[in-house]
mmCIF file of N, CA, C and O in Angstrom:
data_model
loop_
_atom_site.group_PDB
_atom_site.id
_atom_site.type_symbol
_atom_site.label_atom_id
_atom_site.label_comp_id
_atom_site.label_asym_id
_atom_site.label_seq_id
_atom_site.Cartn_x
_atom_site.Cartn_y
_atom_site.Cartn_z
ATOM 1 N N MET A 708 -8.076 14.176 -36.915
ATOM 2 C CA MET A 708 -9.446 13.997 -36.461
ATOM 3 C C MET A 708 -9.601 14.149 -35.221
ATOM 4 O O MET A 708 -9.509 15.235 -34.576
ATOM 5 N N LEU A 709 -9.513 13.388 -34.249
ATOM 6 C CA LEU A 709 -9.815 13.291 -32.811
ATOM 7 C C LEU A 709 -8.004 13.321 -31.924
ATOM 8 O O LEU A 709 -7.328 12.095 -32.721
ATOM 9 N N ARG A 710 -7.362 13.815 -31.123
ATOM 10 C CA ARG A 710 -6.423 14.558 -30.687
ATOM 11 C C ARG A 710 -6.929 14.376 -29.784
ATOM 12 O O ARG A 710 -7.008 14.098 -28.336
ATOM 13 N N PRO A 711 -5.477 12.863 -28.841
ATOM 14 C CA PRO A 711 -6.018 12.661 -26.923
ATOM 15 C C PRO A 711 -4.823 14.197 -26.332
ATOM 16 O O PRO A 711 -3.981 14.191 -27.058
ATOM 17 N N ARG A 712 -5.513 14.401 -25.602
ATOM 18 C CA ARG A 712 -4.905 14.982 -24.746
ATOM 19 C C ARG A 712 -4.512 14.670 -22.979
ATOM 20 O O ARG A 712 -5.518 14.792 -22.217
ATOM 21 N N VAL A 713 -3.080 14.216 -23.654
ATOM 22 C CA VAL A 713 -2.951 13.426 -22.562
ATOM 23 C C VAL A 713 -2.017 14.912 -22.010
ATOM 24 O O VAL A 713 -1.330 15.875 -22.254
ATOM 25 N N PRO A 714 -1.841 14.866 -20.397
ATOM 26 C CA PRO A 714 -0.727 15.439 -20.279
ATOM 27 C C PRO A 714 0.930 15.082 -20.010
ATOM 28 O O PRO A 714 1.195 13.863 -19.682
ATOM 29 N N VAL A 715 1.289 16.024 -19.839
ATOM 30 C CA VAL A 715 2.996 15.635 -19.631
ATOM 31 C C VAL A 715 3.127 16.215 -18.414
ATOM 32 O O VAL A 715 3.210 17.394 -17.846
ATOM 33 N N ASN A 716 4.559 14.830 -18.182
ATOM 34 C CA ASN A 716 5.333 15.629 -16.691
ATOM 35 C C ASN A 716 6.605 15.448 -16.583
ATOM 36 O O ASN A 716 6.640 14.235 -15.949
ATOM 37 N N PRO A 717 7.666 16.052 -17.224
ATOM 38 C CA PRO A 717 8.615 15.910 -17.455
ATOM 39 C C PRO A 717 9.400 15.470 -15.887
ATOM 40 O O PRO A 717 10.181 14.236 -16.458
ATOM 41 N N LEU A 718 8.410 16.374 -15.368
ATOM 42 C CA LEU A 718 9.951 16.118 -13.674
ATOM 43 C C LEU A 718 8.492 15.437 -12.641
ATOM 44 O O LEU A 718 7.479 15.558 -13.147
ATOM 45 N N PRO A 719 9.095 14.917 -11.811
ATOM 46 C CA PRO A 719 8.212 14.237 -11.282
ATOM 47 C C PRO A 719 7.958 14.961 -10.130
ATOM 48 O O PRO A 719 8.076 15.009 -8.547
ATOM 49 N N THR A 720 7.063 16.274 -10.241
ATOM 50 C CA THR A 720 6.780 17.214 -9.292
ATOM 51 C C THR A 720 5.758 17.316 -8.682
ATOM 52 O O THR A 720 5.282 18.480 -7.588
ATOM 53 N N GLY A 721 4.766 16.692 -9.036
ATOM 54 C CA GLY A 721 3.683 16.289 -8.977
ATOM 55 C C GLY A 721 2.102 17.416 -9.492
ATOM 56 O O GLY A 721 1.276 17.137 -10.093
ATOM 57 N N ASN A 722 2.674 18.091 -10.257
ATOM 58 C CA ASN A 722 2.217 19.252 -11.283
ATOM 59 C C ASN A 722 1.955 18.910 -12.911
ATOM 60 O O ASN A 722 3.264 18.908 -13.437
ATOM 61 N N THR A 723 0.813 19.039 -13.369
ATOM 62 C CA THR A 723 0.609 18.388 -14.571
ATOM 63 C C THR A 723 1.201 19.533 -15.805
ATOM 64 O O THR A 723 -0.136 20.350 -14.820
ATOM 65 N N THR A 724 1.874 19.855 -16.482
ATOM 66 C CA THR A 724 1.911 20.040 -17.430
ATOM 67 C C THR A 724 0.653 20.007 -18.732
ATOM 68 O O THR A 724 0.935 19.032 -18.954
ATOM 69 N N PRO A 725 -0.879 20.937 -19.318
ATOM 70 C CA PRO A 725 -1.127 19.886 -20.558
ATOM 71 C C PRO A 725 -0.771 20.231 -21.490
ATOM 72 O O PRO A 725 0.374 21.216 -21.685
ATOM 73 N N LEU A 726 -1.087 19.094 -22.641
ATOM 74 C CA LEU A 726 -0.147 19.686 -24.600
ATOM 75 C C LEU A 726 -0.339 20.936 -24.702
ATOM 76 O O LEU A 726 -1.320 21.476 -24.382
ATOM 77 N N LEU A 727 -0.004 21.727 -25.045
ATOM 78 C CA LEU A 727 -0.101 23.197 -25.823
ATOM 79 C C LEU A 727 -0.980 22.907 -27.241
ATOM 80 O O LEU A 727 -0.865 22.018 -27.931
ATOM 81 N N GLN A 728 -1.533 23.601 -27.807
ATOM 82 C CA GLN A 728 -2.281 23.447 -28.323
ATOM 83 C C GLN A 728 -2.060 24.075 -29.911
ATOM 84 O O GLN A 728 -1.403 25.718 -29.203
ATOM 85 N N PRO A 729 -2.355 23.983 -30.384
ATOM 86 C CA PRO A 729 -1.724 25.075 -32.278
ATOM 87 C C PRO A 729 -2.673 25.747 -32.165
ATOM 88 O O PRO A 729 -4.144 25.547 -31.980
ATOM 89 N N THR A 730 -1.631 27.491 -32.363
ATOM 90 C CA THR A 730 -3.616 28.549 -31.406
ATOM 91 C C THR A 730 -1.761 29.667 -32.986
ATOM 92 O O THR A 730 -2.062 28.549 -33.678
ATOM 93 N N ALA A 731 -2.830 30.796 -33.453
ATOM 94 C CA ALA A 731 -2.408 31.171 -34.472
ATOM 95 C C ALA A 731 -1.246 31.527 -34.223
ATOM 96 O O ALA A 731 -0.498 31.737 -32.996
ATOM 97 N N PRO A 732 0.352 31.921 -35.024
ATOM 98 C CA PRO A 732 1.316 32.587 -35.382
ATOM 99 C C PRO A 732 1.328 33.325 -34.110
ATOM 100 O O PRO A 732 0.144 34.073 -34.343
ATOM 101 N N ALA A 733 2.192 32.755 -34.032
ATOM 102 C CA ALA A 733 3.095 34.236 -32.787
ATOM 103 C C ALA A 733 3.802 35.931 -33.282
ATOM 104 O O ALA A 733 4.767 35.573 -34.425
ATOM 105 N N THR A 734 2.844 37.240 -33.582
ATOM 106 C CA THR A 734 3.567 37.813 -33.049
ATOM 107 C C THR A 734 4.512 38.276 -33.005
ATOM 108 O O THR A 734 4.798 37.927 -31.466
ATOM 109 N N ALA A 735 5.800 38.572 -33.336
ATOM 110 C CA ALA A 735 6.490 39.370 -32.640
ATOM 111 C C ALA A 735 6.908 40.227 -31.730
ATOM 112 O O ALA A 735 5.086 41.175 -31.569
ATOM 113 N N VAL A 736 7.885 40.157 -30.380
ATOM 114 C CA VAL A 736 6.961 40.977 -29.840
ATOM 115 C C VAL A 736 8.181 41.784 -28.551
ATOM 116 O O VAL A 736 9.458 41.129 -28.889
ATOM 117 N N GLU A 737 8.327 43.141 -29.108
ATOM 118 C CA GLU A 737 8.521 44.113 -28.478
ATOM 119 C C GLU A 737 9.831 44.046 -27.053
ATOM 120 O O GLU A 737 8.860 43.770 -25.949
ATOM 121 N N SER A 738 10.736 44.238 -26.722
ATOM 122 C CA SER A 738 11.344 43.774 -25.519
ATOM 123 C C SER A 738 11.318 45.304 -25.273
ATOM 124 O O SER A 738 11.494 45.914 -25.550
ATOM 125 N N THR A 739 10.951 46.162 -24.230
ATOM 126 C CA THR A 739 10.869 46.439 -22.827
ATOM 127 C C THR A 739 12.516 46.863 -22.049
ATOM 128 O O THR A 739 12.374 45.909 -21.486
ATOM 129 N N ALA A 740 13.002 47.526 -21.374
ATOM 130 C CA ALA A 740 13.883 47.513 -21.280
ATOM 131 C C ALA A 740 13.211 48.064 -19.586
ATOM 132 O O ALA A 740 12.110 48.948 -18.870
ATOM 133 N N CYS A 741 13.637 47.004 -18.729
ATOM 134 C CA CYS A 741 12.620 47.161 -17.295
ATOM 135 C C CYS A 741 14.370 47.765 -16.063
ATOM 136 O O CYS A 741 15.094 47.881 -16.646
ATOM 137 N N HIS A 742 13.610 48.249 -15.117
ATOM 138 C CA HIS A 742 14.522 49.086 -14.351
ATOM 139 C C HIS A 742 14.554 48.928 -12.933
ATOM 140 O O HIS A 742 15.272 49.193 -11.761
ATOM 141 N N HIS A 743 14.464 47.347 -12.682
ATOM 142 C CA HIS A 743 14.506 46.421 -11.848
ATOM 143 C C HIS A 743 15.845 45.237 -11.338
ATOM 144 O O HIS A 743 16.577 45.383 -12.237
ATOM 145 N N ASP A 744 16.763 45.617 -10.707
ATOM 146 C CA ASP A 744 17.796 44.481 -10.014
ATOM 147 C C ASP A 744 17.469 42.402 -10.707
ATOM 148 O O ASP A 744 16.580 42.732 -10.109
ATOM 149 N N HIS A 745 18.113 41.615 -11.424
ATOM 150 C CA HIS A 745 17.475 41.011 -11.765
ATOM 151 C C HIS A 745 19.194 39.709 -10.899
ATOM 152 O O HIS A 745 19.223 38.764 -11.473
ATOM 153 N N THR A 746 18.926 39.920 -9.997
ATOM 154 C CA THR A 746 19.932 38.670 -9.205
ATOM 155 C C THR A 746 19.397 38.130 -8.780
ATOM 156 O O THR A 746 17.617 37.920 -8.009
ATOM 157 N N PRO A 747 19.555 36.685 -8.818
ATOM 158 C CA PRO A 747 18.563 35.375 -8.457
ATOM 159 C C PRO A 747 18.438 35.419 -6.478
ATOM 160 O O PRO A 747 19.785 36.017 -5.789
ATOM 161 N N ALA A 748 17.093 35.414 -6.248
ATOM 162 C CA ALA A 748 16.942 34.834 -4.814
ATOM 163 C C ALA A 748 17.784 34.420 -4.134
ATOM 164 O O ALA A 748 18.277 33.143 -4.651
ATOM 165 N N PRO A 749 17.854 34.748 -2.577
ATOM 166 C CA PRO A 749 18.559 33.891 -1.965
ATOM 167 C C PRO A 749 18.338 32.016 -1.444
ATOM 168 O O PRO A 749 17.312 32.140 -1.724
ATOM 169 N N VAL A 750 19.270 31.139 -1.942
ATOM 170 C CA VAL A 750 18.965 29.979 -1.670
ATOM 171 C C VAL A 750 18.784 29.750 -0.415
ATOM 172 O O VAL A 750 19.871 29.236 0.470
ATOM 173 N N PRO A 751 18.107 29.655 0.116
ATOM 174 C CA PRO A 751 17.684 28.932 1.814
ATOM 175 C C PRO A 751 18.509 28.078 2.042
ATOM 176 O O PRO A 751 18.178 26.665 0.888
ATOM 177 N N VAL A 752 19.251 27.586 3.333
ATOM 178 C CA VAL A 752 19.817 26.462 3.305
ATOM 179 C C VAL A 752 19.440 24.822 3.774
ATOM 180 O O VAL A 752 18.595 25.939 4.898
ATOM 181 N N ALA A 753 19.425 23.696 3.422
ATOM 182 C CA ALA A 753 18.419 23.541 3.622
ATOM 183 C C ALA A 753 19.462 22.432 5.900
ATOM 184 O O ALA A 753 20.681 22.248 5.131
ATOM 185 N N THR A 754 18.647 21.611 6.056
ATOM 186 C CA THR A 754 19.235 21.903 7.565
ATOM 187 C C THR A 754 19.326 20.411 7.112
ATOM 188 O O THR A 754 18.196 18.929 6.487
ATOM 189 N N PRO A 755 20.698 19.424 7.790
ATOM 190 C CA PRO A 755 20.950 18.893 7.276
ATOM 191 C C PRO A 755 20.303 17.164 7.904
ATOM 192 O O PRO A 755 19.394 17.429 8.906
ATOM 193 N N ARG A 756 20.043 16.682 7.536
ATOM 194 C CA ARG A 756 18.751 15.724 8.222
ATOM 195 C C ARG A 756 19.385 13.982 9.188
ATOM 196 O O ARG A 756 20.500 14.068 9.228
ATOM 197 N N SER A 757 19.053 13.942 9.576
ATOM 198 C CA SER A 757 19.685 12.971 11.797
ATOM 199 C C SER A 757 19.255 11.427 11.173
ATOM 200 O O SER A 757 18.423 11.485 11.213
ATOM 201 N N THR A 758 20.582 10.453 10.451
ATOM 202 C CA THR A 758 20.384 9.053 10.421
ATOM 203 C C THR A 758 19.867 9.019 11.960
ATOM 204 O O THR A 758 20.525 8.842 12.805
ATOM 205 N N VAL A 759 20.026 8.054 11.682
ATOM 206 C CA VAL A 759 19.264 6.172 12.989
ATOM 207 C C VAL A 759 20.329 5.740 12.979
ATOM 208 O O VAL A 759 21.318 5.562 12.560
ATOM 209 N N GLN A 760 21.206 6.020 14.942
ATOM 210 C CA GLN A 760 22.692 4.938 14.682
ATOM 211 C C GLN A 760 21.995 4.234 15.528
ATOM 212 O O GLN A 760 22.211 4.670 16.002
ATOM 213 N N LEU A 761 22.296 3.025 14.973
ATOM 214 C CA LEU A 761 22.393 1.502 15.853
ATOM 215 C C LEU A 761 23.575 1.513 16.158
ATOM 216 O O LEU A 761 24.760 1.118 15.624
ATOM 217 N N THR A 762 23.487 1.209 18.029
ATOM 218 C CA THR A 762 24.772 1.163 18.406
ATOM 219 C C THR A 762 24.384 -0.386 18.713
ATOM 220 O O THR A 762 23.400 -0.648 18.405
ATOM 221 N N PRO A 763 25.360 -1.001 19.183
ATOM 222 C CA PRO A 763 25.161 -2.636 19.813
ATOM 223 C C PRO A 763 23.930 -2.922 20.643
ATOM 224 O O PRO A 763 23.275 -4.553 20.384
ATOM 225 N N GLY A 764 23.863 -2.012 20.882
ATOM 226 C CA GLY A 764 22.536 -2.575 22.104
ATOM 227 C C GLY A 764 21.378 -2.531 22.009
ATOM 228 O O GLY A 764 19.958 -3.107 21.895
ATOM 229 N N SER A 765 20.738 -1.091 20.905
ATOM 230 C CA SER A 765 19.590 -0.945 20.303
ATOM 231 C C SER A 765 20.092 -1.923 18.554
ATOM 232 O O SER A 765 18.791 -2.459 18.941
ATOM 233 N N ALA A 766 20.775 -2.588 18.612
ATOM 234 C CA ALA A 766 20.415 -3.375 16.814
ATOM 235 C C ALA A 766 19.939 -4.804 17.911
ATOM 236 O O ALA A 766 19.440 -5.772 17.200
ATOM 237 N N ILE A 767 20.421 -5.055 19.055
ATOM 238 C CA ILE A 767 20.528 -6.516 20.133
ATOM 239 C C ILE A 767 18.461 -6.495 20.080
ATOM 240 O O ILE A 767 17.857 -7.029 20.549
ATOM 241 N N ALA A 768 18.081 -5.037 21.319
ATOM 242 C CA ALA A 768 17.037 -5.015 21.371
ATOM 243 C C ALA A 768 15.957 -5.044 19.964
ATOM 244 O O ALA A 768 15.391 -5.902 20.297
ATOM 245 N N LEU A 769 16.187 -4.616 18.837
ATOM 246 C CA LEU A 769 15.695 -4.932 17.873
ATOM 247 C C LEU A 769 15.174 -6.125 17.360
ATOM 248 O O LEU A 769 14.321 -7.054 17.290
ATOM 249 N N ALA A 770 17.069 -7.624 17.529
ATOM 250 C CA ALA A 770 16.355 -7.986 17.203
ATOM 251 C C ALA A 770 15.585 -8.904 17.061
ATOM 252 O O ALA A 770 15.266 -10.221 17.739
ATOM 253 N N ALA A 771 16.006 -8.767 19.181
ATOM 254 C CA ALA A 771 15.628 -9.561 20.484
ATOM 255 C C ALA A 771 13.461 -8.950 20.572
ATOM 256 O O ALA A 771 13.134 -9.970 20.089
ATOM 257 N N GLY A 772 12.988 -7.663 19.969
ATOM 258 C CA GLY A 772 11.811 -7.275 19.644
ATOM 259 C C GLY A 772 10.984 -8.166 18.666
ATOM 260 O O GLY A 772 10.203 -8.467 18.152
ATOM 261 N N GLY A 773 12.242 -8.075 17.144
ATOM 262 C CA GLY A 773 12.025 -9.019 16.318
ATOM 263 C C GLY A 773 10.885 -10.641 15.872
ATOM 264 O O GLY A 773 10.716 -10.820 15.906
ATOM 265 N N GLY A 774 12.139 -10.825 16.709
ATOM 266 C CA GLY A 774 11.795 -12.330 18.251
ATOM 267 C C GLY A 774 10.574 -12.609 18.347
ATOM 268 O O GLY A 774 9.681 -13.262 18.507
ATOM 269 N N GLY A 775 10.459 -10.993 18.740
ATOM 270 C CA GLY A 775 9.548 -11.371 19.955
ATOM 271 C C GLY A 775 8.226 -11.524 18.667
ATOM 272 O O GLY A 775 7.153 -12.012 19.828
ATOM 273 N N VAL A 776 8.002 -10.900 18.620
ATOM 274 C CA VAL A 776 6.508 -10.213 17.599
ATOM 275 C C VAL A 776 6.456 -11.235 16.920
ATOM 276 O O VAL A 776 5.455 -11.954 16.442
ATOM 277 N N VAL A 777 7.952 -12.417 16.224
ATOM 278 C CA VAL A 777 7.705 -13.749 15.761
ATOM 279 C C VAL A 777 7.034 -15.122 16.604
ATOM 280 O O VAL A 777 6.066 -15.287 15.985
ATOM 281 N N LEU A 778 7.186 -15.050 17.408
ATOM 282 C CA LEU A 778 6.936 -15.826 18.595
ATOM 283 C C LEU A 778 5.623 -15.682 18.575
ATOM 284 O O LEU A 778 4.669 -16.835 18.865
ATOM 285 N N VAL A 779 5.723 -14.292 19.674
ATOM 286 C CA VAL A 779 3.649 -13.922 19.572
ATOM 287 C C VAL A 779 2.177 -14.748 18.001
ATOM 288 O O VAL A 779 1.326 -14.798 18.255
ATOM 289 N N VAL A 780 3.360 -13.977 16.928
ATOM 290 C CA VAL A 780 1.837 -13.806 15.736
ATOM 291 C C VAL A 780 2.083 -15.522 15.807
ATOM 292 O O VAL A 780 1.262 -16.339 15.400
ATOM 293 N N GLY A 781 3.305 -16.922 15.762
ATOM 294 C CA GLY A 781 3.615 -18.417 15.034
ATOM 295 C C GLY A 781 2.060 -18.511 16.428
ATOM 296 O O GLY A 781 1.933 -18.972 16.075
ATOM 297 N N ALA A 782 2.349 -18.566 17.974
ATOM 298 C CA ALA A 782 1.292 -19.072 18.370
ATOM 299 C C ALA A 782 -0.216 -18.588 18.187
ATOM 300 O O ALA A 782 -0.791 -19.831 18.170
ATOM 301 N N VAL A 783 -0.101 -17.265 17.676
ATOM 302 C CA VAL A 783 -1.707 -17.203 17.543
ATOM 303 C C VAL A 783 -1.942 -18.064 16.547
ATOM 304 O O VAL A 783 -3.235 -18.535 15.878
ATOM 305 N N LEU A 784 -1.235 -18.147 15.122
ATOM 306 C CA LEU A 784 -1.252 -19.014 14.671
ATOM 307 C C LEU A 784 -1.736 -20.633 14.869
ATOM 308 O O LEU A 784 -2.536 -21.175 14.148
ATOM 309 N N VAL A 785 -1.040 -20.611 15.659
ATOM 310 C CA VAL A 785 -0.788 -22.569 16.091
ATOM 311 C C VAL A 785 -1.679 -22.601 16.555
ATOM 312 O O VAL A 785 -3.561 -23.351 16.213
ATOM 313 N N SER A 786 -2.901 -21.320 17.050
ATOM 314 C CA SER A 786 -3.583 -21.581 18.476
ATOM 315 C C SER A 786 -5.182 -21.422 17.489
ATOM 316 O O SER A 786 -6.170 -22.316 17.983
ATOM 317 N N LEU A 787 -4.932 -21.313 16.238
ATOM 318 C CA LEU A 787 -6.413 -21.399 14.941
ATOM 319 C C LEU A 787 -5.862 -21.765 15.008
ATOM 320 O O LEU A 787 -7.975 -22.177 14.525
ATOM 321 N N LEU A 788 -5.255 -22.530 14.214
ATOM 322 C CA LEU A 788 -5.446 -24.202 13.371
ATOM 323 C C LEU A 788 -5.496 -24.481 14.308
ATOM 324 O O LEU A 788 -6.100 -25.949 13.901
ATOM 325 N N LEU A 789 -5.152 -24.965 15.504
ATOM 326 C CA LEU A 789 -5.510 -25.473 16.540
ATOM 327 C C LEU A 789 -7.352 -25.725 16.744
ATOM 328 O O LEU A 789 -8.241 -26.926 16.921
ATOM 329 N N ALA A 790 -7.768 -24.164 16.577
ATOM 330 C CA ALA A 790 -9.266 -24.453 17.250
ATOM 331 C C ALA A 790 -10.006 -24.603 16.146
ATOM 332 O O ALA A 790 -11.065 -25.684 16.308
ATOM 333 N N VAL A 791 -9.737 -24.749 15.142
ATOM 334 C CA VAL A 791 -10.089 -25.701 13.398
ATOM 335 C C VAL A 791 -10.034 -27.303 13.873
ATOM 336 O O VAL A 791 -10.854 -27.158 13.348
ATOM 337 N N ALA A 792 -8.426 -27.147 14.305
ATOM 338 C CA ALA A 792 -8.460 -28.823 13.820
ATOM 339 C C ALA A 792 -9.517 -29.764 15.415
ATOM 340 O O ALA A 792 -10.494 -30.542 14.370
ATOM 341 N N ILE A 793 -9.843 -28.967 15.636
ATOM 342 C CA ILE A 793 -10.750 -29.258 16.708
ATOM 343 C C ILE A 793 -12.312 -28.990 16.414
ATOM 344 O O ILE A 793 -12.514 -29.968 16.577
ATOM 345 N N THR A 794 -12.341 -27.723 16.220
ATOM 346 C CA THR A 794 -13.738 -28.608 15.586
ATOM 347 C C THR A 794 -14.228 -29.275 14.484
ATOM 348 O O THR A 794 -15.328 -29.885 14.687
ATOM 349 N N GLY A 795 -12.890 -28.699 13.607
ATOM 350 C CA GLY A 795 -13.437 -30.437 12.947
ATOM 351 C C GLY A 795 -13.414 -31.756 13.426
ATOM 352 O O GLY A 795 -14.471 -32.513 12.411
ATOM 353 N N VAL A 796 -12.038 -31.994 14.508
ATOM 354 C CA VAL A 796 -12.875 -33.449 14.659
ATOM 355 C C VAL A 796 -14.363 -33.516 15.086
ATOM 356 O O VAL A 796 -14.839 -34.357 15.323
ATOM 357 N N SER A 797 -14.895 -32.365 16.211
ATOM 358 C CA SER A 797 -15.902 -32.508 16.839
ATOM 359 C C SER A 797 -17.314 -32.474 15.894
ATOM 360 O O SER A 797 -18.196 -32.799 15.990
ATOM 361 N N VAL A 798 -17.435 -31.789 15.352
ATOM 362 C CA VAL A 798 -18.265 -31.591 13.489
ATOM 363 C C VAL A 798 -19.129 -33.060 12.649
ATOM 364 O O VAL A 798 -18.987 -34.320 13.693
ATOM 365 N N ALA A 799 -17.384 -33.889 13.258
ATOM 366 C CA ALA A 799 -17.444 -35.555 12.201
ATOM 367 C C ALA A 799 -17.631 -35.855 13.839
ATOM 368 O O ALA A 799 -18.881 -37.295 13.316
ATOM 369 N N LEU A 800 -17.373 -36.326 14.801
ATOM 370 C CA LEU A 800 -17.482 -37.767 16.007
ATOM 371 C C LEU A 800 -19.141 -37.516 15.905
ATOM 372 O O LEU A 800 -19.716 -37.692 15.900
ATOM 373 N N ILE A 801 -20.359 -35.483 16.358
ATOM 374 C CA ILE A 801 -21.460 -35.406 15.712
ATOM 375 C C ILE A 801 -21.893 -36.539 14.472
ATOM 376 O O ILE A 801 -22.937 -36.380 14.611
ATOM 377 N N ALA A 802 -21.314 -36.546 13.653
ATOM 378 C CA ALA A 802 -22.119 -36.515 12.566
ATOM 379 C C ALA A 802 -22.078 -37.906 12.221
ATOM 380 O O ALA A 802 -23.411 -38.961 11.930
ATOM 381 N N VAL A 803 -20.921 -38.879 12.753
ATOM 382 C CA VAL A 803 -20.892 -40.288 13.541
ATOM 383 C C VAL A 803 -21.843 -41.080 14.858
ATOM 384 O O VAL A 803 -22.590 -41.962 13.761
ATOM 385 N N VAL A 804 -21.904 -39.820 15.312
ATOM 386 C CA VAL A 804 -22.820 -40.811 16.208
ATOM 387 C C VAL A 804 -24.464 -40.291 16.378
ATOM 388 O O VAL A 804 -25.283 -41.377 16.343
ATOM 389 N N LEU A 805 -24.689 -39.287 15.531
ATOM 390 C CA LEU A 805 -26.013 -38.219 14.073
ATOM 391 C C LEU A 805 -26.380 -40.379 13.605
ATOM 392 O O LEU A 805 -27.633 -40.768 13.281
ATOM 393 N N ARG A 806 -25.394 -40.324 12.944
ATOM 394 C CA ARG A 806 -25.831 -41.025 12.288
ATOM 395 C C ARG A 806 -25.716 -42.404 12.175
ATOM 396 O O ARG A 806 -27.003 -43.610 12.044
ATOM 397 N N LEU A 807 -25.438 -43.551 13.603
ATOM 398 C CA LEU A 807 -25.308 -44.254 13.936
ATOM 399 C C LEU A 807 -26.748 -44.282 14.611
ATOM 400 O O LEU A 807 -27.913 -45.280 14.457
ATOM 401 N N LEU A 808 -27.603 -43.414 15.361
ATOM 402 C CA LEU A 808 -28.312 -43.055 16.005
ATOM 403 C C LEU A 808 -29.615 -42.928 14.434
ATOM 404 O O LEU A 808 -30.410 -44.221 15.010
ATOM 405 N N VAL A 809 -30.068 -43.093 14.022
ATOM 406 C CA VAL A 809 -30.358 -42.823 12.700
ATOM 407 C C VAL A 809 -30.536 -44.002 11.997
ATOM 408 O O VAL A 809 -31.833 -45.043 11.954
ATOM 409 N N ARG A 810 -29.867 -45.307 12.111
ATOM 410 C CA ARG A 810 -29.381 -45.592 11.973
ATOM 411 C C ARG A 810 -30.275 -47.799 13.460
ATOM 412 O O ARG A 810 -31.165 -48.101 12.564
ATOM 413 N N ASP A 811 -30.304 -47.001 13.981
ATOM 414 C CA ASP A 811 -31.013 -47.326 15.302
ATOM 415 C C ASP A 811 -32.311 -47.206 14.997
ATOM 416 O O ASP A 811 -32.407 -48.800 15.048
ATOM 417 N N MET A 812 -32.589 -45.990 14.823
ATOM 418 C CA MET A 812 -34.225 -45.551 14.191
ATOM 419 C C MET A 812 -34.389 -46.212 13.328
ATOM 420 O O MET A 812 -35.927 -46.782 13.331
ATOM 421 N N GLN A 813 -33.901 -46.577 12.474
ATOM 422 C CA GLN A 813 -34.673 -46.744 11.342
ATOM 423 C C GLN A 813 -35.186 -48.335 11.386
ATOM 424 O O GLN A 813 -35.384 -49.474 10.930
ATOM 425 N N LYS A 814 -34.307 -48.868 11.621
ATOM 426 C CA LYS A 814 -34.132 -50.508 12.271
ATOM 427 C C LYS A 814 -34.987 -50.967 13.274
ATOM 428 O O LYS A 814 -35.272 -52.243 13.301
ATOM 429 N N GLY A 815 -35.411 -50.336 14.295
ATOM 430 C CA GLY A 815 -36.477 -50.767 15.843
ATOM 431 C C GLY A 815 -37.147 -49.958 14.718
ATOM 432 O O GLY A 815 -38.890 -50.804 16.121
ATOM 433 N N ARG A 816 -38.040 -50.008 13.758
ATOM 434 C CA ARG A 816 -38.827 -50.065 13.560
ATOM 435 C C ARG A 816 -40.066 -51.137 13.773
ATOM 436 O O ARG A 816 -40.741 -51.064 14.086
#
């Protein structure tokens, strides 16, 4: 009845190959002689990639840079937490003062 048409991609090349749909039976095709050379084309030589070499000095610099980043991020997070805590305490103090003022106004009627 209904057949799903799912693309088939056996190799991770990025090109999808759709499923073949059944067609009429294929007829035999006569082969013809060709008059050119069938030798494979030369394969280009891939250049070797250079790897990153860590010397002891660069490893220490990398570790120091990572430590510096951790310290800066930690300082920023602690300062944000401190700002939230100070804001919460000040809002609570204002609420207590307003409550006392409202109580005094209601008693003084």
